[in-house]
Coordinates of C-alpha atoms and ligand atoms in Angstrom, one line a residue:
X1 CA -17.0 12.3 -27.5
X2 CA -17.4 12.6 -23.6
X3 CA -19.8 14.9 -22.7
X4 CA -19.7 17.2 -19.4
X5 CA -22.8 17.6 -18.4
X6 CA -22.2 18.9 -14.5
X7 CA -20.9 21.6 -13.7
X8 CA -17.7 20.8 -12.1
X9 CA -15.7 22.8 -14.8
X10 CA -15.6 26.7 -15.7
X11 CA -14.2 26.4 -18.5
X12 CA -13.5 23.0 -21.0
X13 CA -11.7 23.6 -24.6
X14 CA -10.9 22.3 -28.0
X15 CA -8.2 24.2 -30.3
X16 CA -7.6 22.3 -33.3
X17 CA -6.0 23.0 -36.0
X18 CA -6.4 21.1 -38.8
X19 CA -3.0 21.6 -41.2
X20 CA -0.8 21.6 -37.7
X21 CA -2.6 18.0 -37.1
X22 CA -3.4 19.5 -33.7
X23 CA -5.8 18.6 -31.5
X24 CA -6.0 19.6 -27.9
X25 CA -8.0 20.6 -24.8
X26 CA -7.4 23.4 -22.1
X27 CA -9.5 22.8 -18.9
X28 CA -10.1 25.4 -16.2
X29 CA -11.7 23.8 -13.0
X30 CA -11.7 27.1 -10.6
X31 CA -10.1 30.5 -10.5
X32 CA -12.0 30.8 -7.7
X33 CA -9.2 31.4 -5.3
X34 CA -6.9 33.4 -8.5
X35 CA -5.8 32.7 -11.9
X36 CA -5.7 29.2 -13.2
X37 CA -1.8 27.0 -12.9
X38 CA -1.2 24.5 -14.7
X39 CA 1.5 22.7 -17.4
X40 CA 0.8 21.5 -20.7
X41 CA 1.3 18.0 -21.0
X42 CA 2.0 16.2 -25.0
X43 CA 0.8 12.2 -25.1
X44 CA 0.2 9.6 -27.3
X45 CA -3.6 9.2 -26.5
X46 CA -5.4 6.2 -27.2
X47 CA -8.6 8.6 -27.7
X48 CA -10.0 12.2 -28.4
X49 CA -12.0 11.4 -24.8
X50 CA -8.5 10.0 -22.6
X51 CA -7.2 13.1 -23.6
X52 CA -10.2 15.4 -22.3
X53 CA -10.3 13.5 -19.4
X54 CA -6.4 13.6 -18.6
X55 CA -7.0 17.1 -18.9
X56 CA -10.4 17.4 -17.0
X57 CA -8.5 15.4 -13.8
X58 CA -5.5 16.8 -14.1
X59 CA -7.2 20.8 -13.5
X60 CA -9.3 19.4 -10.7
X61 CA -6.1 18.6 -9.3
X62 CA -4.3 21.5 -9.4
X63 CA -7.2 23.3 -7.9
X64 CA -6.6 21.1 -5.0
X65 CA -2.7 21.1 -5.3
X66 CA -2.9 25.7 -4.9
X67 CA -5.7 25.7 -1.8
X68 CA -3.4 23.3 0.0
X69 CA -0.9 25.0 -0.7
X70 CA -2.2 28.5 0.4
X71 CA -1.2 29.6 -3.2
X72 CA -3.8 32.1 -4.5
X73 CA -4.4 30.5 -8.0
X74 CA -6.6 27.3 -9.5
X75 CA -6.5 24.4 -11.6
X76 CA -6.0 24.2 -15.3
X77 CA -4.2 22.2 -17.9
X78 CA -3.9 22.0 -21.2
X79 CA -3.7 18.7 -22.8
X80 CA -1.8 18.0 -26.6
X81 CA -2.8 14.7 -28.6
X82 CA 1.0 13.6 -30.2
X83 CA 0.2 11.9 -32.9
X84 CA 2.8 11.1 -35.7
X85 CA 2.1 13.6 -38.0
X86 CA 1.6 16.5 -35.4
X87 CA 3.6 19.8 -36.5
X88 CA 5.0 20.0 -32.5
X89 CA 5.8 24.1 -33.1
X90 CA 2.6 24.9 -34.3
X91 CA 0.7 23.2 -31.8
X92 CA 2.7 24.8 -29.1
X93 CA 2.1 28.6 -30.4
X94 CA -1.3 28.0 -30.9
X95 CA -1.7 27.0 -27.3
X96 CA 0.0 30.0 -26.9
X97 CA -2.3 32.3 -28.3
X98 CA -4.6 30.7 -26.6
X99 CA -3.1 31.0 -23.8
X100 CA -2.2 35.2 -24.2
X101 CA -6.6 35.1 -25.4
X102 CA -6.9 34.3 -21.6
X103 CA -5.3 37.8 -20.7
X104 CA -4.1 36.1 -17.4
X105 CA -6.7 33.9 -16.4
X106 CA -4.6 31.2 -17.0
X107 CA -1.1 30.4 -16.6
X108 CA 1.1 27.5 -18.3
X109 CA 4.2 25.6 -18.1
X110 CA 5.6 22.4 -18.3
X111 CA 4.7 19.3 -18.0
X112 CA 5.1 15.9 -19.5
X113 CA 6.0 15.9 -22.6
X114 CA 6.7 19.2 -22.8
X115 CA 10.4 20.8 -23.1
X116 CA 12.6 23.9 -23.5
X117 CA 11.9 24.3 -27.0
X118 CA 8.5 23.9 -26.5
X119 CA 7.4 26.7 -23.9
X120 CA 9.7 29.3 -25.9
X121 CA 6.6 28.1 -28.8
X122 CA 4.1 29.2 -26.0
X123 CA 6.0 32.3 -25.0
X124 CA 6.2 33.8 -28.4
X125 CA 2.6 34.3 -28.2
X126 CA 2.9 34.8 -24.5
X127 CA 4.1 36.2 -21.0
X128 CA 1.3 34.3 -19.6
X129 CA 3.9 30.9 -19.3
X130 CA 6.9 30.1 -16.9
X131 CA 9.8 28.5 -18.7
X132 CA 12.0 27.2 -15.7
X133 CA 15.7 28.0 -18.4
X134 CA 14.1 31.5 -18.2
X135 CA 13.3 33.0 -15.0
X136 CA 11.8 30.5 -12.5
X137 CA 14.7 28.6 -12.0
X138 CA 14.9 24.3 -12.2
X139 CA 10.9 23.0 -10.7
X140 CA 12.6 20.0 -9.6
X141 CA 14.3 21.4 -6.9
X142 CA 11.5 23.2 -4.9
X143 CA 9.6 19.5 -5.2
X144 CA 12.5 17.5 -4.2
X145 CA 12.6 19.8 -1.7
X146 CA 9.0 19.9 -0.6
X147 CA 8.9 15.8 -0.6
X148 CA 11.7 16.0 1.7
X149 CA 10.3 18.1 4.1
X150 CA 7.1 16.1 3.7
X151 CA 9.1 12.7 4.7
X152 CA 10.2 13.9 7.1
X153 CA 6.8 15.5 8.7
X154 CA 5.7 11.5 7.9
X155 CA 9.2 9.7 10.1
X156 CA 7.9 12.0 13.2
X157 CA 4.2 10.2 13.0
X158 CA 6.1 7.0 12.2
X159 CA 8.0 7.6 15.8
X160 CA 11.1 8.8 14.2
X161 CA 12.4 12.7 14.8
X162 CA 14.8 12.5 12.3
X163 CA 14.7 10.0 9.1
X164 CA 18.6 9.8 10.4
X165 CA 19.1 5.4 10.3
X166 CA 15.6 5.4 8.3
X167 CA 15.4 3.5 5.3
X168 CA 13.3 4.6 2.0
X169 CA 12.6 3.3 -1.0
X170 CA 12.6 5.7 -3.9
X171 CA 10.8 4.4 -7.2
X172 CA 12.7 6.4 -10.0
X173 CA 15.6 8.6 -10.0
X174 CA 14.9 11.6 -12.5
X175 CA 14.6 15.1 -11.7
X176 CA 12.7 15.2 -8.5
X177 CA 13.8 11.3 -7.4
X178 CA 17.6 12.2 -7.4
X179 CA 17.8 15.3 -5.5
X180 CA 15.5 13.2 -3.4
X181 CA 17.9 10.9 -3.1
X182 CA 20.9 13.4 -2.4
X183 CA 18.3 15.0 0.6
X184 CA 17.5 11.8 2.2
X185 CA 21.2 10.3 1.7
X186 CA 22.9 13.8 3.4
X187 CA 20.4 13.4 6.1
X188 CA 21.8 9.8 6.9
X189 CA 19.1 7.9 4.9
X190 CA 19.7 3.5 4.0
X191 CA 18.2 4.2 0.3
X192 CA 17.2 1.5 -1.7
X193 CA 16.2 2.8 -5.3
X194 CA 14.9 1.6 -8.5
X195 CA 14.5 3.2 -12.3
X196 CA 14.1 1.7 -15.6
X197 CA 17.3 3.5 -16.6
X198 CA 20.3 1.6 -14.7
X199 CA 23.0 3.9 -15.2
X200 CA 20.5 5.8 -13.2
X201 CA 20.5 3.4 -10.4
X202 CA 24.1 2.9 -11.1
X203 CA 25.1 6.3 -10.0
X204 CA 23.1 6.1 -7.3
X205 CA 24.9 2.7 -6.0
X206 CA 27.9 4.4 -7.3
X207 CA 27.4 7.7 -5.3
X208 CA 25.2 7.6 -2.7
X209 CA 25.8 3.7 -1.1
X210 CA 22.4 2.9 -2.7
X211 CA 20.8 -0.6 -2.7
X212 CA 18.9 -1.4 -6.4
X213 CA 16.2 -3.3 -7.2
X214 CA 13.7 -3.6 -9.8
X215 CA 11.0 -1.5 -10.1
X216 CA 8.5 -4.0 -9.3
X217 CA 10.2 -5.3 -6.1
X218 CA 10.6 -2.0 -4.6
X219 CA 7.0 -1.9 -4.1
X220 CA 6.8 -4.4 -2.1
X221 CA 10.3 -4.5 -0.5
X222 CA 10.5 -3.9 3.2
X223 CA 11.6 0.1 4.3
X224 CA 9.9 2.5 6.3
X225 CA 8.9 5.2 3.8
X226 CA 8.3 4.0 0.4
X227 CA 8.1 7.4 -2.3
X228 CA 7.2 7.7 -5.6
X229 CA 8.9 9.8 -8.0
X230 CA 8.5 8.1 -11.3
X231 CA 4.5 7.5 -13.2
X232 CA 1.3 8.0 -11.7
X233 CA -1.1 4.7 -10.6
X234 CA 1.8 2.4 -9.0
X235 CA 0.3 1.6 -5.8
X236 CA -2.9 -0.4 -7.2
X237 CA -5.2 -3.3 -5.3
X238 CA -2.2 -5.7 -5.0
X239 CA 0.3 -3.5 -3.9
X240 CA -2.3 -1.7 -1.2
X241 CA -2.2 -5.3 -0.3
X242 CA 1.2 -6.6 -0.4
X243 CA 3.5 -3.4 0.4
X244 CA 5.9 -3.6 3.8
X245 CA 6.5 0.4 3.6
X246 CA 4.7 1.8 6.4
X247 CA 4.6 4.8 4.6
X248 CA 3.6 6.4 1.2
X249 CA 5.5 10.0 0.0
X250 CA 6.6 11.3 -3.0
X251 CA 6.6 13.4 -6.2
X252 CA 4.6 11.1 -8.7
X253 CA 1.1 12.7 -9.9
X254 CA -2.4 10.7 -8.6
X255 CA -0.1 7.8 -7.0
X256 CA -3.4 5.9 -6.3
X257 CA -4.6 3.3 -9.1
X258 CA -8.2 4.0 -7.5
X259 CA -10.1 5.5 -4.2
X260 CA -10.7 1.8 -2.9
X261 CA -6.5 1.9 -2.7
X262 CA -6.4 4.9 -0.7
X263 CA -9.1 2.8 1.9
X264 CA -7.1 -0.7 1.3
X265 CA -3.8 1.4 3.0
X266 CA -5.8 3.1 5.5
X267 CA -7.4 -0.3 7.1
X268 CA -3.7 -1.5 6.6
X269 CA -2.4 1.4 9.0
X270 CA -0.1 2.4 6.0
X271 CA 0.3 6.5 5.9
X272 CA 0.3 8.3 3.2
X273 CA 1.6 11.8 2.4
X274 CA -1.4 12.8 -0.6
X275 CA 0.3 13.4 -3.7
X276 CA -0.8 17.0 -4.4
X277 CA -0.2 17.5 -1.1
X278 CA 3.6 16.6 -1.2
X279 CA 4.4 17.8 -4.0
X280 CA 3.6 21.1 -3.7
X281 CA 6.9 22.4 -4.2
X282 CA 6.9 23.0 -8.1
X283 CA 3.7 24.7 -7.6
X284 CA 4.3 27.6 -4.9
X285 CA 8.1 28.0 -6.8
X286 CA 6.3 29.1 -9.9
X287 CA 3.2 30.2 -8.8
X288 CA 4.5 33.1 -6.4
X289 CA 7.5 33.5 -9.3
X290 CA 4.4 34.8 -11.2
X291 CA 2.9 36.3 -9.0
X292 CA 5.4 37.8 -6.8
X293 CA 7.7 38.8 -9.2
X294 CA 10.7 36.6 -7.3
X295 CA 11.3 32.8 -5.6
X296 CA 9.6 31.7 -2.9
X297 CA 12.0 31.2 0.0
X298 CA 13.1 27.9 1.0
X299 CA 11.2 28.0 4.2
X300 CA 8.1 28.4 2.1
X301 CA 8.8 25.2 0.4
X302 CA 9.6 23.7 3.7
X303 CA 6.6 24.1 5.1
X304 CA 5.0 21.7 3.4
X305 CA 6.6 19.2 6.2
X306 CA 3.8 21.2 8.4
X307 CA 0.7 20.7 6.4
X308 CA 1.6 17.2 5.6
X309 CA 2.6 16.6 9.2
X310 CA -1.1 18.4 10.2
X311 CA -2.7 16.9 7.3
X312 CA -1.7 13.1 9.0
X313 CA -2.5 13.9 13.0
X314 CA -6.3 15.7 11.3
X315 CA -7.3 11.8 9.6
X316 CA -6.3 10.6 11.7
X317 CA -7.7 11.7 14.6
X318 CA -11.1 12.3 12.6
X319 CA -10.3 8.5 11.1
X320 CA -10.0 9.2 7.5
X321 CA -7.9 8.2 4.9
X322 CA -5.7 11.7 4.7
X323 CA -6.3 12.2 0.6
X324 CA -9.9 11.9 1.3
X325 CA -9.2 14.8 4.7
X326 CA -7.2 16.9 2.3
X327 CA -9.8 17.0 -0.8
X328 CA -12.1 17.4 1.4
X329 CA -9.8 20.5 2.9
X330 CA -9.8 22.1 -0.7
X331 CA -13.3 22.1 -2.0
X332 CA -14.1 23.8 1.3
X333 CA -11.6 26.4 1.1
X334 CA -12.5 26.7 -2.6
X335 CA -16.4 26.7 -1.8
X336 CA -15.6 29.4 0.9
X337 CA -14.0 32.3 -1.7
X338 CA -16.2 34.6 -3.1
X339 CA -18.1 33.0 -6.1
X340 CA -17.3 34.1 -9.9
X341 CA -14.3 33.3 -11.3
X342 CA -11.4 35.1 -11.2
X343 CA -11.3 38.4 -14.2
X344 CA -7.5 39.8 -14.4
X345 CA -7.5 43.0 -13.8
X346 CA -7.3 44.2 -17.1
X347 CA -10.4 42.9 -17.9
X348 CA -12.2 43.3 -14.9
X349 CA -11.0 47.2 -16.3
X350 CA -13.4 47.3 -18.9
Ligands
NAI401 P1 11.4 12.5 -15.1 O1 11.1 12.1 -16.1 O2 12.6 13.4 -15.1 O3 11.8 10.8 -14.0 C1 11.4 10.3 -13.9 C2 12.0 8.9 -14.1 O4 11.4 7.8 -13.3 C3 12.8 8.2 -15.0 O5 14.3 8.4 -14.5 C4 12.5 7.3 -15.3 O6 13.6 6.4 -15.5 C5 11.9 6.4 -14.1 N1 11.3 5.8 -14.7 C6 9.8 5.6 -15.2 N2 9.2 4.2 -15.1 C7 9.1 4.0 -14.8 C8 9.5 2.7 -13.7 N3 8.6 1.8 -13.8 N4 10.4 1.8 -12.8 C9 10.9 2.8 -12.3 N5 11.1 4.5 -12.7 C10 10.7 4.2 -14.1 O7 10.4 13.0 -14.0 P2 10.5 13.7 -12.9 O8 10.1 15.7 -12.8 O9 11.7 13.4 -11.9 O10 9.1 14.0 -11.4 C11 9.1 12.1 -11.6 C12 7.6 12.4 -11.1 O11 7.4 13.8 -10.2 C13 6.4 12.6 -12.4 O12 5.4 11.4 -12.1 C14 5.9 14.1 -12.3 O13 4.4 14.6 -12.7 C15 5.9 14.1 -10.5 N6 6.0 15.7 -10.2 C16 6.9 16.6 -10.9 C17 7.3 17.8 -10.2 C18 8.0 18.9 -10.8 O14 9.0 19.0 -10.8 N7 9.4 17.8 -12.2 C19 5.9 18.2 -9.8 C20 5.5 17.7 -9.2 C21 5.4 15.9 -9.5

């Protein structure tokens, strides 16, 4: 089992239930800015170490995402190791009991592999869960709107006042990618799309006039902006060396395979809107729904464009890759907060 010897994380828990054949990890990276937000991922990890590593990386990214979005919250994540004999319902109930025990220090919700039924199982045991179909509303919508605003800001740094007439390549036509394509098409963008599901690309061709390419062709297609909205890690060194987009701005988390890929893009003059800055729409929506009792207005989500634009300007002035600068700014904001973990009001009264 991977040993975490540094003191970067506030809390790391192993949840195990032999009868449910469940092994899960919960990582709380930081609550210095407020309660930890982070959904539940269920995935068939090759080893428990991989699952723990993923929980740690994702929780850290949530801290940065909150700090950059101006959300008074921090980073957490739960991962469940998927295996054929997993009792799925019992596993999610286990997470629900744990989240309730945290008393509001950690708020969870959907992520890859977690569906409405799973969240219902969590909600049987805790109120600290965001359920898109029970209050908060669909989260892909604010994510797409934030990415759209971030693309507009990026386009201005490419010298275009609007996205009208630009060519934008969207990889992945799922919940976020499809909505983004609708927004881009409505704004006069020429779309190039790819998805593993032919029905989705055919629909984009028929309804939005998009050109369709294979997933690998799309990454290297000549275009103004490449918007990865499928999986993480798609910008590896080979792609970073060969891509012909002038900028990358999309929803997919952890889009760079390694930090070197970001450095390579920077050397080549390709603008990168860091994923944890541009894809914060769902976090802002879900977190503010919880903290303020109502969903934020569209202007609050569209403000992601200002954050992306200011970051790109500062990165240019300071000659730093934008993702390196964004992480530095986020770390400074966390470090400037009062020390000590966030404790929910009911606990601080004790
Ligand atoms: P989704 O699961 O609804 O859609 C993903 C789409 O990508 C599917 O249509 C799938 O067929 C396609 N796809 C998968 N592998 C592909 C490949 N190699 N080439 C082309 N297409 C491929 O996912 P969703 O919710 O739209 O999220 C998209 C990305 O944005 C993910 O990386 C997710 O982590 C990230 N994200 C999503 C948020 C949300 O609110 N849903 C919030 C923040 C980030």
